[in-house]
């Protein structure tokens, strides 16, 4: 009998962990979602945001009906709905249907988590289990989702969730017991006074918003920006939950832990804004800081500085956290989409400048530049560039092959720097939110001197990363001023003379249109750029101008 009860508790705990992890579990599947569902960065962010919003609202509203159902029935109904939503998501053939499934999952997850708190005795013997579920599951979500996506596909994430939810529903019915929800309970030792609880609530809201940058932005940078495989990215981001688990074991004054944790999260996010190179190793230190901060701050805020003795209190804190995540997702996703589009376009123009400056035949360069750079896809820029570079490599032999290899490395490095710049503002905004959470708490009571360590790390880590970025980042590729003195590629002899004439003709045409040399070359081979150009220049056709240059070659 005791063994059966333990199996039931494990099933319920795994189901609850899945409901919390679902906030971030699909982040490493975002590139597949972008391609298969033909959507945008905002669209895939909605896959996360819809679940988060519905879960937050559901946690608040489920209390109204909680008294009419026993905890077992409420939890079982929630898990059943969560499993049904997973089936809808797994079979979705459009973004709209996927979002409907996510909303169903969010509503089911709210009912399940509300009931789980008492079934697992989250305020008593099951306190450690509840903290692991509430804090570590979301951090572990990307790693779990990435492994499933790499091994199978993004649909596997939801296929796995359906039986997990069903088993948890059955276990909830077997171990459920009816219990009245109490709105208040005596504060445990060390609980914050009523006067300072508002500051802790603000800090929890703002810190949760900041952490979404790690759960969403970092993963999006790795898989969509850098082109890493879901499995490699999953292994890399597993640092976050491991360090959060370590941080949650630290036991000191809760106010000090909360302030120190927020400072560490801020330092880690600031360092992510200045990653020196597109290498997974550079993400480890920022994740160590953010993970430790997460593990220290959230347990201190939930259950110590803020009461978490009843299911209603636990639901309120979970709702507050998910409101913060949803708000940041809604705000940062459009910012990232806009900046990524702008940065990718600028990188294309810089890529044209790199190709035109390469030691290749003039006609070869004019043909190659638009063919290479027009293939860059905003949803997976590095992957698409690498594919294009590989497809043209066989065209070159001898010294031309060496020149092509050089321009390939330069184009890749330039694109990566452009991608990093597109994410920088969002990481810095998130870091600012974490530091705001620390300041809100510090204003209520002077933190212990050890919190100075967190402040030092919060400043030192981004300074070191910014310095290394300045040393290792590629030198910016300047675009030409077509109406100024022509910047001619270095070449000698007859080929150099022909190339100089062609470039001057290009510059004259570009100057006439009020654009630069690189843009003129790009619009000849990129239909999207050509349409943009025609719209901006009242239907002008740049192809007629570049034909003059081609005739010289």
Short mmCIF file of C-alpha atoms in Angstrom, two decimals:
data_model
loop_
_atom_site.label_atom_id
_atom_site.label_comp_id
_atom_site.label_asym_id
_atom_site.label_seq_id
_atom_site.Cartn_x
_atom_site.Cartn_y
_atom_site.Cartn_z
CA UNK A 1 0.00 0.00 0.00
CA UNK A 2 2.80 2.35 0.92
CA UNK A 3 4.59 1.49 -2.33
CA UNK A 4 1.44 2.27 -4.33
CA UNK A 5 1.14 5.64 -2.57
CA UNK A 6 4.76 6.42 -3.44
CA UNK A 7 4.19 5.54 -7.11
CA UNK A 8 1.12 7.79 -7.15
CA UNK A 9 3.09 10.67 -5.60
CA UNK A 10 5.85 10.27 -8.17
CA UNK A 11 3.33 10.25 -11.04
CA UNK A 12 1.66 13.38 -9.70
CA UNK A 13 5.02 15.08 -9.17
CA UNK A 14 6.22 14.27 -12.70
CA UNK A 15 2.93 15.54 -14.12
CA UNK A 16 3.20 18.77 -12.13
CA UNK A 17 6.81 19.23 -13.22
CA UNK A 18 5.73 18.79 -16.84
CA UNK A 19 3.03 21.46 -16.41
CA UNK A 20 5.62 23.93 -15.06
CA UNK A 21 8.26 22.94 -17.64
CA UNK A 22 5.76 23.54 -20.45
CA UNK A 23 6.42 27.25 -20.09
CA UNK A 24 9.82 26.73 -21.72
CA UNK A 25 9.87 23.18 -23.08
CA UNK A 26 9.25 24.13 -26.73
CA UNK A 27 11.90 26.84 -26.96
CA UNK A 28 14.51 24.59 -28.61
CA UNK A 29 11.90 23.49 -31.15
CA UNK A 30 11.31 27.06 -32.31
CA UNK A 31 13.30 26.79 -35.59
CA UNK A 32 11.31 23.69 -36.58
CA UNK A 33 8.09 25.50 -35.72
CA UNK A 34 9.19 28.52 -37.76
CA UNK A 35 9.84 26.37 -40.82
CA UNK A 36 7.02 23.82 -40.58
CA UNK A 37 4.22 26.18 -39.59
CA UNK A 38 5.47 29.05 -41.82
CA UNK A 39 5.30 31.57 -39.01
CA UNK A 40 7.45 34.32 -37.48
CA UNK A 41 9.43 34.91 -34.28
CA UNK A 42 6.32 36.58 -32.83
CA UNK A 43 4.28 33.52 -33.82
CA UNK A 44 6.52 31.03 -32.05
CA UNK A 45 6.76 33.35 -29.04
CA UNK A 46 2.97 33.13 -28.89
CA UNK A 47 3.31 29.35 -28.50
CA UNK A 48 5.03 30.09 -25.19
CA UNK A 49 3.02 33.16 -24.24
CA UNK A 50 -0.47 31.69 -24.75
CA UNK A 51 0.27 28.80 -22.39
CA UNK A 52 1.84 31.17 -19.85
CA UNK A 53 -1.03 33.68 -19.91
CA UNK A 54 -3.79 31.06 -19.67
CA UNK A 55 -1.91 29.26 -16.89
CA UNK A 56 -1.53 32.49 -14.90
CA UNK A 57 -5.19 33.46 -15.31
CA UNK A 58 -6.32 29.90 -14.62
CA UNK A 59 -4.37 29.72 -11.36
CA UNK A 60 -6.23 32.80 -10.15
CA UNK A 61 -9.68 31.72 -11.36
CA UNK A 62 -9.54 28.05 -10.37
CA UNK A 63 -9.84 29.03 -6.72
CA UNK A 64 -13.46 30.00 -7.39
CA UNK A 65 -14.42 26.39 -8.14
CA UNK A 66 -11.82 24.63 -6.02
CA UNK A 67 -14.16 24.36 -3.04
CA UNK A 68 -16.75 22.39 -5.05
CA UNK A 69 -14.33 19.61 -5.94
CA UNK A 70 -12.10 17.39 -3.88
CA UNK A 71 -8.38 17.89 -4.46
CA UNK A 72 -8.15 14.54 -6.23
CA UNK A 73 -11.00 15.34 -8.63
CA UNK A 74 -9.70 18.86 -9.35
CA UNK A 75 -6.16 17.65 -9.99
CA UNK A 76 -7.33 14.72 -12.13
CA UNK A 77 -9.55 17.01 -14.22
CA UNK A 78 -6.64 19.41 -14.72
CA UNK A 79 -4.23 16.68 -15.79
CA UNK A 80 -6.83 15.18 -18.13
CA UNK A 81 -7.34 18.55 -19.81
CA UNK A 82 -3.56 19.04 -19.99
CA UNK A 83 -3.19 15.66 -21.73
CA UNK A 84 -6.03 16.45 -24.15
CA UNK A 85 -4.37 19.75 -25.05
CA UNK A 86 -1.10 17.91 -25.67
CA UNK A 87 -2.84 15.65 -28.19
CA UNK A 88 -4.22 18.71 -29.99
CA UNK A 89 -0.74 20.26 -30.10
CA UNK A 90 0.90 17.08 -31.36
CA UNK A 91 -1.54 16.84 -34.26
CA UNK A 92 -1.57 20.57 -35.11
CA UNK A 93 -0.96 21.42 -38.76
CA UNK A 94 -1.24 25.19 -38.30
CA UNK A 95 -0.15 27.79 -35.78
CA UNK A 96 -3.78 28.57 -34.91
CA UNK A 97 -4.54 24.97 -33.93
CA UNK A 98 -1.28 24.74 -31.97
CA UNK A 99 -2.21 27.88 -30.01
CA UNK A 100 -5.65 26.43 -29.23
CA UNK A 101 -3.98 23.29 -27.91
CA UNK A 102 -1.60 25.36 -25.81
CA UNK A 103 -4.52 27.30 -24.31
CA UNK A 104 -6.22 24.02 -23.37
CA UNK A 105 -2.97 22.83 -21.79
CA UNK A 106 -2.63 26.09 -19.85
CA UNK A 107 -6.12 25.78 -18.38
CA UNK A 108 -5.53 22.13 -17.47
CA UNK A 109 -2.13 22.92 -16.00
CA UNK A 110 -3.68 25.55 -13.74
CA UNK A 111 -6.17 23.08 -12.25
CA UNK A 112 -3.50 20.40 -11.88
CA UNK A 113 -0.98 22.65 -10.13
CA UNK A 114 -3.60 24.11 -7.79
CA UNK A 115 -4.57 20.66 -6.60
CA UNK A 116 -1.05 19.22 -6.61
CA UNK A 117 0.13 21.51 -3.86
CA UNK A 118 -2.02 19.77 -1.26
CA UNK A 119 -1.75 16.27 -2.74
CA UNK A 120 2.04 16.54 -2.51
CA UNK A 121 1.86 18.28 0.89
CA UNK A 122 3.75 21.25 -0.52
CA UNK A 123 3.69 23.11 2.80
CA UNK A 124 4.89 20.13 4.85
CA UNK A 125 6.77 16.93 4.14
CA UNK A 126 6.61 17.49 0.39
CA UNK A 127 8.08 20.99 0.59
CA UNK A 128 11.37 20.08 -1.11
CA UNK A 129 9.54 18.23 -3.89
CA UNK A 130 7.23 21.21 -4.47
CA UNK A 131 10.16 23.65 -4.62
CA UNK A 132 11.94 21.45 -7.15
CA UNK A 133 8.79 21.34 -9.27
CA UNK A 134 8.03 25.05 -9.03
CA UNK A 135 11.59 26.30 -9.53
CA UNK A 136 13.72 23.76 -11.35
CA UNK A 137 11.20 22.35 -13.82
CA UNK A 138 10.96 25.53 -15.90
CA UNK A 139 14.76 25.81 -16.03
CA UNK A 140 15.04 22.18 -17.18
CA UNK A 141 12.31 22.56 -19.83
CA UNK A 142 14.53 23.68 -22.74
CA UNK A 143 16.99 20.81 -22.24
CA UNK A 144 14.20 18.20 -22.18
CA UNK A 145 12.45 19.71 -25.18
CA UNK A 146 15.71 19.98 -27.13
CA UNK A 147 16.55 16.32 -26.59
CA UNK A 148 13.10 15.21 -27.79
CA UNK A 149 13.24 17.54 -30.80
CA UNK A 150 16.67 16.26 -31.85
CA UNK A 151 15.74 12.60 -31.39
CA UNK A 152 12.32 12.83 -33.05
CA UNK A 153 10.62 16.17 -33.83
CA UNK A 154 8.85 19.01 -32.05
CA UNK A 155 5.67 16.93 -31.99
CA UNK A 156 7.39 14.39 -29.74
CA UNK A 157 7.36 17.01 -26.95
CA UNK A 158 3.57 16.86 -26.83
CA UNK A 159 3.27 13.16 -27.59
CA UNK A 160 5.26 12.46 -24.41
CA UNK A 161 3.12 14.85 -22.37
CA UNK A 162 -0.17 13.08 -23.14
CA UNK A 163 0.55 9.79 -21.27
CA UNK A 164 2.36 11.68 -18.48
CA UNK A 165 -0.77 13.78 -17.93
CA UNK A 166 -3.06 10.74 -18.14
CA UNK A 167 -1.04 8.76 -15.58
CA UNK A 168 -0.97 11.76 -13.25
CA UNK A 169 -4.77 12.07 -13.57
CA UNK A 170 -5.29 8.45 -12.55
CA UNK A 171 -2.82 8.81 -9.67
CA UNK A 172 -4.59 11.95 -8.48
CA UNK A 173 -7.93 10.17 -8.26
CA UNK A 174 -6.41 7.29 -6.30
CA UNK A 175 -4.52 9.42 -3.81
CA UNK A 176 -6.87 12.41 -3.74
CA UNK A 177 -8.55 13.59 -0.61
CA UNK A 178 -10.92 16.49 -0.12
CA UNK A 179 -9.52 19.41 1.82
CA UNK A 180 -10.76 22.91 2.51
CA UNK A 181 -8.69 25.76 1.13
CA UNK A 182 -7.54 28.15 3.81
CA UNK A 183 -6.88 31.72 2.90
CA UNK A 184 -4.34 32.35 5.61
CA UNK A 185 -2.02 30.52 7.94
CA UNK A 186 0.50 31.50 10.58
CA UNK A 187 3.72 32.75 9.05
CA UNK A 188 6.67 30.41 9.49
CA UNK A 189 9.79 31.65 11.30
CA UNK A 190 11.70 34.15 9.19
CA UNK A 191 8.62 35.21 7.21
CA UNK A 192 8.71 38.82 6.03
CA UNK A 193 6.47 41.37 7.71
CA UNK A 194 3.27 42.48 5.98
CA UNK A 195 4.86 45.89 5.30
CA UNK A 196 7.63 44.43 3.14
CA UNK A 197 5.64 41.76 1.32
CA UNK A 198 4.65 44.17 -1.44
CA UNK A 199 8.34 44.63 -2.26
CA UNK A 200 8.84 40.86 -2.38
CA UNK A 201 5.86 40.51 -4.74
CA UNK A 202 7.23 43.18 -7.05
CA UNK A 203 10.65 41.53 -6.96
CA UNK A 204 9.14 38.11 -7.78
CA UNK A 205 7.20 39.55 -10.71
CA UNK A 206 10.19 41.46 -12.12
CA UNK A 207 12.71 38.66 -11.53
CA UNK A 208 10.46 36.14 -13.28
CA UNK A 209 10.24 38.51 -16.22
CA UNK A 210 14.03 38.73 -16.35
CA UNK A 211 14.46 34.95 -16.24
CA UNK A 212 12.37 34.56 -19.38
CA UNK A 213 15.36 36.01 -21.23
CA UNK A 214 17.36 32.91 -20.35
CA UNK A 215 14.51 30.52 -21.08
CA UNK A 216 13.56 32.14 -24.41
CA UNK A 217 16.17 34.55 -25.74
CA UNK A 218 19.28 32.46 -25.06
CA UNK A 219 17.72 29.36 -26.60
CA UNK A 220 16.50 31.33 -29.63
CA UNK A 221 20.00 32.77 -30.07
CA UNK A 222 21.61 29.32 -29.95
CA UNK A 223 19.33 27.42 -32.32
CA UNK A 224 18.01 30.11 -34.66
CA UNK A 225 20.89 32.58 -34.59
CA UNK A 226 23.95 30.35 -34.25
CA UNK A 227 22.48 27.33 -36.00
CA UNK A 228 23.30 24.89 -33.20
CA UNK A 229 21.46 21.55 -33.19
CA UNK A 230 18.68 21.17 -30.59
CA UNK A 231 20.66 18.45 -28.80
CA UNK A 232 23.88 20.50 -28.52
CA UNK A 233 21.88 23.50 -27.36
CA UNK A 234 19.99 21.30 -24.87
CA UNK A 235 23.26 20.08 -23.38
CA UNK A 236 24.54 23.66 -23.18
CA UNK A 237 21.47 25.07 -21.42
CA UNK A 238 21.40 22.19 -18.94
CA UNK A 239 23.90 24.31 -16.98
CA UNK A 240 20.99 26.51 -15.85
CA UNK A 241 18.91 23.88 -13.99
CA UNK A 242 22.04 22.23 -12.53
CA UNK A 243 23.21 25.52 -11.03
CA UNK A 244 19.66 26.36 -9.92
CA UNK A 245 19.55 23.07 -8.01
CA UNK A 246 22.84 23.96 -6.31
CA UNK A 247 21.64 27.47 -5.51
CA UNK A 248 18.42 26.18 -3.97
CA UNK A 249 20.47 24.23 -1.40
CA UNK A 250 22.06 27.36 0.03
CA UNK A 251 20.44 28.22 3.36
CA UNK A 252 21.05 31.68 4.81
CA UNK A 253 18.92 34.73 5.56
CA UNK A 254 16.11 34.78 2.94
CA UNK A 255 16.35 38.52 2.34
CA UNK A 256 20.07 38.29 1.67
CA UNK A 257 19.58 35.26 -0.62
CA UNK A 258 16.88 37.07 -2.58
CA UNK A 259 19.01 40.19 -3.12
CA UNK A 260 22.13 38.20 -3.96
CA UNK A 261 20.19 35.94 -6.32
CA UNK A 262 18.69 38.87 -8.22
CA UNK A 263 22.14 40.44 -8.58
CA UNK A 264 23.60 37.20 -9.94
CA UNK A 265 20.79 36.89 -12.48
CA UNK A 266 21.40 40.49 -13.58
CA UNK A 267 25.13 39.86 -13.96
CA UNK A 268 24.57 36.70 -15.98
CA UNK A 269 22.09 38.37 -18.34
CA UNK A 270 24.40 41.38 -18.82
CA UNK A 271 27.23 39.03 -19.77
CA UNK A 272 24.98 37.30 -22.34
CA UNK A 273 24.56 40.67 -24.03
CA UNK A 274 28.31 40.72 -24.79
CA UNK A 275 29.16 37.15 -25.78
CA UNK A 276 32.64 37.47 -27.34
CA UNK A 277 32.20 34.64 -29.85
CA UNK A 278 29.48 32.32 -31.12
CA UNK A 279 30.73 29.39 -29.06
CA UNK A 280 28.68 27.47 -26.51
CA UNK A 281 31.52 27.64 -23.98
CA UNK A 282 31.05 31.40 -23.67
CA UNK A 283 27.46 30.88 -22.43
CA UNK A 284 28.53 28.75 -19.45
CA UNK A 285 29.64 31.49 -17.02
CA UNK A 286 26.52 33.65 -17.60
CA UNK A 287 24.35 30.57 -17.10
CA UNK A 288 26.22 29.66 -13.91
CA UNK A 289 25.50 33.12 -12.50
CA UNK A 290 21.86 33.19 -13.64
CA UNK A 291 21.25 29.60 -12.47
CA UNK A 292 22.71 30.18 -9.03
CA UNK A 293 20.71 33.39 -8.74
CA UNK A 294 17.52 31.62 -9.77
CA UNK A 295 18.07 28.84 -7.23
CA UNK A 296 18.77 31.31 -4.42
CA UNK A 297 16.17 33.99 -5.09
CA UNK A 298 13.00 32.07 -5.94
CA UNK A 299 12.92 29.81 -2.83
CA UNK A 300 13.68 32.84 -0.66
CA UNK A 301 10.82 34.80 -2.23
CA UNK A 302 8.27 31.97 -2.38
CA UNK A 303 7.57 30.49 1.00
CA UNK A 304 9.93 32.60 3.10
CA UNK A 305 9.55 36.29 2.29
CA UNK A 306 6.10 35.52 0.87
CA UNK A 307 3.71 32.97 2.46
CA UNK A 308 3.10 29.68 0.63
CA UNK A 309 1.19 27.58 3.17
CA UNK A 310 -2.01 26.89 1.22
CA UNK A 311 -2.94 25.93 -2.31
CA UNK A 312 -4.40 29.38 -2.88
CA UNK A 313 -1.18 31.09 -1.80
CA UNK A 314 0.93 28.76 -3.93
CA UNK A 315 -1.33 29.39 -6.95
CA UNK A 316 -1.07 33.15 -6.43
CA UNK A 317 2.73 33.05 -6.42
CA UNK A 318 2.85 30.82 -9.52
CA UNK A 319 0.42 33.17 -11.25
CA UNK A 320 2.55 36.20 -10.36
CA UNK A 321 5.65 34.52 -11.80
CA UNK A 322 3.93 33.58 -15.05
CA UNK A 323 2.44 37.05 -15.51
CA UNK A 324 6.00 38.41 -15.47
CA UNK A 325 7.15 35.85 -18.04
CA UNK A 326 4.16 36.54 -20.31
CA UNK A 327 4.62 40.32 -20.23
CA UNK A 328 8.28 40.07 -21.24
CA UNK A 329 7.57 37.54 -23.99
CA UNK A 330 4.92 39.86 -25.39
CA UNK A 331 7.27 42.84 -25.25
CA UNK A 332 10.61 41.34 -26.30
CA UNK A 333 9.45 39.05 -29.13
CA UNK A 334 8.49 41.94 -31.47
CA UNK A 335 11.70 43.77 -30.51
CA UNK A 336 13.83 40.73 -31.35
CA UNK A 337 11.95 40.11 -34.61
CA UNK A 338 12.40 43.71 -35.74
CA UNK A 339 16.06 43.94 -34.76
CA UNK A 340 16.89 40.52 -36.20
CA UNK A 341 15.36 41.52 -39.52
CA UNK A 342 17.24 44.83 -39.55
CA UNK A 343 20.53 43.26 -38.45
CA UNK A 344 20.27 40.46 -41.02
CA UNK A 345 19.65 42.92 -43.83
CA UNK A 346 22.65 45.01 -42.76
CA UNK A 347 24.76 41.83 -42.61
CA UNK A 348 23.69 41.01 -46.17
CA UNK A 349 24.98 44.38 -47.36
CA UNK A 350 28.22 43.87 -45.45
CA UNK A 351 28.48 40.44 -47.05
CA UNK A 352 28.21 42.02 -50.49
CA UNK A 353 31.07 44.36 -49.56
CA UNK A 354 33.15 41.34 -48.46
CA UNK A 355 32.49 39.51 -51.76
CA UNK A 356 33.25 42.59 -53.86
CA UNK A 357 36.52 43.04 -51.99
CA UNK A 358 37.62 39.42 -52.51
CA UNK A 359 40.41 38.51 -54.95
CA UNK A 360 38.11 36.95 -57.52
CA UNK A 361 37.26 37.79 -61.11
CA UNK A 362 34.99 40.88 -61.38
CA UNK A 363 32.15 39.11 -63.21
CA UNK A 364 32.37 36.21 -60.75
CA UNK A 365 31.95 38.58 -57.83
CA UNK A 366 28.97 40.43 -59.30
CA UNK A 367 27.21 37.13 -59.90
CA UNK A 368 28.23 35.54 -56.60
CA UNK A 369 27.32 38.38 -54.22
CA UNK A 370 23.54 38.45 -54.76
CA UNK A 371 23.35 34.65 -55.10
CA UNK A 372 25.03 34.12 -51.74
CA UNK A 373 23.53 36.88 -49.67
CA UNK A 374 19.95 36.75 -50.96
CA UNK A 375 19.65 33.21 -49.63
CA UNK A 376 19.99 34.29 -45.98
CA UNK A 377 16.80 33.47 -44.11
CA UNK A 378 15.85 35.68 -41.15
CA UNK A 379 14.47 32.70 -39.19
CA UNK A 380 17.75 30.73 -39.45
CA UNK A 381 20.33 33.20 -40.80
CA UNK A 382 23.56 31.35 -40.07
CA UNK A 383 22.31 27.97 -41.22
CA UNK A 384 21.03 29.41 -44.50
CA UNK A 385 24.29 31.30 -45.12
CA UNK A 386 26.38 28.18 -44.49
CA UNK A 387 24.20 26.19 -46.88
CA UNK A 388 24.66 28.83 -49.58
CA UNK A 389 28.42 29.03 -49.05
CA UNK A 390 28.74 25.23 -49.29
CA UNK A 391 26.71 25.10 -52.50
CA UNK A 392 29.11 27.47 -54.32
CA UNK A 393 32.41 26.12 -52.94
CA UNK A 394 32.97 23.63 -55.78
CA UNK A 395 33.02 26.46 -58.35
CA UNK A 396 36.46 27.62 -57.23
CA UNK A 397 39.87 26.03 -57.61
CA UNK A 398 43.44 26.99 -56.69
CA UNK A 399 43.91 30.58 -55.54
CA UNK A 400 40.24 31.32 -56.12
CA UNK A 401 39.33 28.57 -53.63
CA UNK A 402 41.60 30.20 -51.03
CA UNK A 403 39.96 33.57 -51.65
CA UNK A 404 36.51 31.99 -51.40
CA UNK A 405 37.38 30.32 -48.09
CA UNK A 406 38.51 33.70 -46.73
CA UNK A 407 35.35 35.53 -47.76
CA UNK A 408 33.28 32.64 -46.32
CA UNK A 409 34.89 33.05 -42.90
CA UNK A 410 34.48 36.83 -43.01
CA UNK A 411 30.83 36.63 -44.06
CA UNK A 412 30.05 34.12 -41.31
CA UNK A 413 31.76 36.20 -38.62
CA UNK A 414 30.04 39.38 -39.79
CA UNK A 415 26.63 37.73 -39.75
CA UNK A 416 27.18 36.34 -36.25
CA UNK A 417 28.11 39.77 -34.94
CA UNK A 418 24.96 41.21 -36.52
CA UNK A 419 22.85 38.50 -34.86
CA UNK A 420 24.47 39.19 -31.49
CA UNK A 421 23.69 42.88 -31.80
CA UNK A 422 20.04 42.07 -32.50
CA UNK A 423 19.74 40.26 -29.14
CA UNK A 424 21.85 42.70 -27.12
CA UNK A 425 19.16 45.22 -26.20
CA UNK A 426 16.76 42.49 -25.09
CA UNK A 427 19.37 40.87 -22.82
CA UNK A 428 20.23 44.25 -21.31
CA UNK A 429 16.56 45.04 -20.68
CA UNK A 430 16.15 41.70 -18.92
CA UNK A 431 19.31 42.32 -16.88
CA UNK A 432 17.92 45.70 -15.86
CA UNK A 433 14.74 43.99 -14.62
CA UNK A 434 16.76 41.61 -12.43
CA UNK A 435 18.74 44.52 -10.96
CA UNK A 436 15.47 46.39 -10.38
CA UNK A 437 14.22 43.38 -8.39
CA UNK A 438 17.40 43.50 -6.28
CA UNK A 439 17.02 47.25 -5.70
CA UNK A 440 13.36 46.86 -4.68
CA UNK A 441 14.33 44.36 -2.00
CA UNK A 442 17.40 46.29 -0.87
CA UNK A 443 15.34 49.43 -0.27
CA UNK A 444 13.22 47.57 2.29
CA UNK A 445 16.12 46.39 4.40
CA UNK A 446 19.85 46.75 4.15
CA UNK A 447 21.18 43.42 2.82
CA UNK A 448 24.05 41.56 4.45
CA UNK A 449 27.58 42.43 3.39
CA UNK A 450 27.84 39.18 1.42
CA UNK A 451 25.40 40.69 -1.08
CA UNK A 452 28.30 42.89 -2.14
CA UNK A 453 29.75 39.75 -3.71
CA UNK A 454 26.72 39.54 -5.95
CA UNK A 455 27.07 43.21 -6.86
CA UNK A 456 30.74 42.70 -7.75
CA UNK A 457 29.92 39.69 -9.94
CA UNK A 458 27.01 41.54 -11.53
CA UNK A 459 29.44 44.27 -12.63
CA UNK A 460 32.59 42.25 -13.20
CA UNK A 461 31.14 39.51 -15.43
CA UNK A 462 29.68 41.83 -18.09
CA UNK A 463 32.80 44.04 -17.99
CA UNK A 464 35.05 41.04 -18.69
CA UNK A 465 32.75 39.81 -21.44
CA UNK A 466 32.50 43.28 -23.00
CA UNK A 467 36.30 43.55 -23.00
CA UNK A 468 36.69 40.11 -24.59
CA UNK A 469 34.01 41.00 -27.12
CA UNK A 470 35.94 44.11 -28.11
CA UNK A 471 39.08 41.99 -28.58
CA UNK A 472 37.55 39.04 -30.43
CA UNK A 473 34.63 40.46 -32.39
CA UNK A 474 35.30 40.93 -36.13
CA UNK A 475 36.15 44.36 -37.40
CA UNK A 476 33.06 46.12 -38.73
CA UNK A 477 32.72 46.03 -42.51
CA UNK A 478 32.12 49.55 -43.79
CA UNK A 479 29.62 50.15 -46.58
CA UNK A 480 30.61 52.47 -49.40
CA UNK A 481 29.55 56.01 -50.01
CA UNK A 482 28.65 55.76 -53.68
CA UNK A 483 28.67 59.52 -54.16
CA UNK A 484 32.05 60.00 -52.49
CA UNK A 485 35.51 58.93 -53.52
CA UNK A 486 35.24 55.38 -54.90
CA UNK A 487 36.63 52.61 -52.69
CA UNK A 488 38.17 50.20 -55.20
CA UNK A 489 39.19 46.59 -54.48
CA UNK A 490 42.92 46.03 -54.70
CA UNK A 491 43.78 44.47 -58.08
CA UNK A 492 46.46 45.12 -60.66
CA UNK A 493 46.94 44.75 -64.38
CA UNK A 494 44.22 44.58 -67.00
CA UNK A 495 41.81 42.82 -64.61
CA UNK A 496 42.28 45.58 -62.05
CA UNK A 497 41.61 48.27 -64.65
CA UNK A 498 38.43 46.55 -65.83
CA UNK A 499 37.29 46.07 -62.25
CA UNK A 500 37.88 49.74 -61.45
CA UNK A 501 35.78 50.83 -64.43
CA UNK A 502 32.98 48.45 -63.42
CA UNK A 503 32.98 49.59 -59.78
CA UNK A 504 32.92 53.24 -60.79
CA UNK A 505 29.96 52.53 -63.04
CA UNK A 506 28.21 50.77 -60.16
CA UNK A 507 28.86 53.71 -57.86
CA UNK A 508 27.55 56.19 -60.39
CA UNK A 509 24.33 54.19 -60.77
CA UNK A 510 23.97 53.79 -57.00
CA UNK A 511 24.63 57.48 -56.40
CA UNK A 512 21.97 58.36 -58.96
CA UNK A 513 19.47 56.28 -56.97
CA UNK A 514 20.61 57.54 -53.58
CA UNK A 515 21.80 54.14 -52.35
CA UNK A 516 25.17 52.45 -51.88
CA UNK A 517 27.05 50.04 -54.12
CA UNK A 518 26.24 47.02 -51.97
CA UNK A 519 22.49 47.61 -52.01
CA UNK A 520 22.49 48.00 -55.78
CA UNK A 521 24.24 44.65 -56.22
CA UNK A 522 21.96 42.91 -53.72
CA UNK A 523 18.68 44.01 -55.26
CA UNK A 524 19.66 42.48 -58.60
CA UNK A 525 19.61 38.96 -57.16
CA UNK A 526 17.23 39.13 -54.22
CA UNK A 527 13.53 39.33 -55.24
CA UNK A 528 12.51 40.58 -51.79
CA UNK A 529 15.11 43.36 -51.93
CA UNK A 530 14.06 44.18 -55.49
CA UNK A 531 10.44 44.58 -54.41
CA UNK A 532 11.49 46.74 -51.48
CA UNK A 533 13.63 48.84 -53.80
CA UNK A 534 10.86 49.23 -56.38
CA UNK A 535 8.39 50.29 -53.69
CA UNK A 536 10.81 52.89 -52.31
CA UNK A 537 11.78 54.20 -55.75
CA UNK A 538 8.38 54.28 -57.47
CA UNK A 539 8.80 51.14 -59.55
CA UNK A 540 12.41 51.73 -60.66
CA UNK A 541 14.19 48.64 -62.00
CA UNK A 542 17.82 48.48 -60.82
CA UNK A 543 18.49 45.58 -63.16
CA UNK A 544 18.67 47.93 -66.13
CA UNK A 545 21.46 49.86 -64.42
CA UNK A 546 23.58 46.84 -63.50
CA UNK A 547 23.30 45.50 -67.05
CA UNK A 548 25.53 48.40 -68.06
CA UNK A 549 28.16 47.23 -65.60
CA UNK A 550 27.89 43.62 -66.74
CA UNK A 551 28.40 44.68 -70.34
CA UNK A 552 31.77 46.17 -69.33
CA UNK A 553 32.90 42.82 -67.95
#
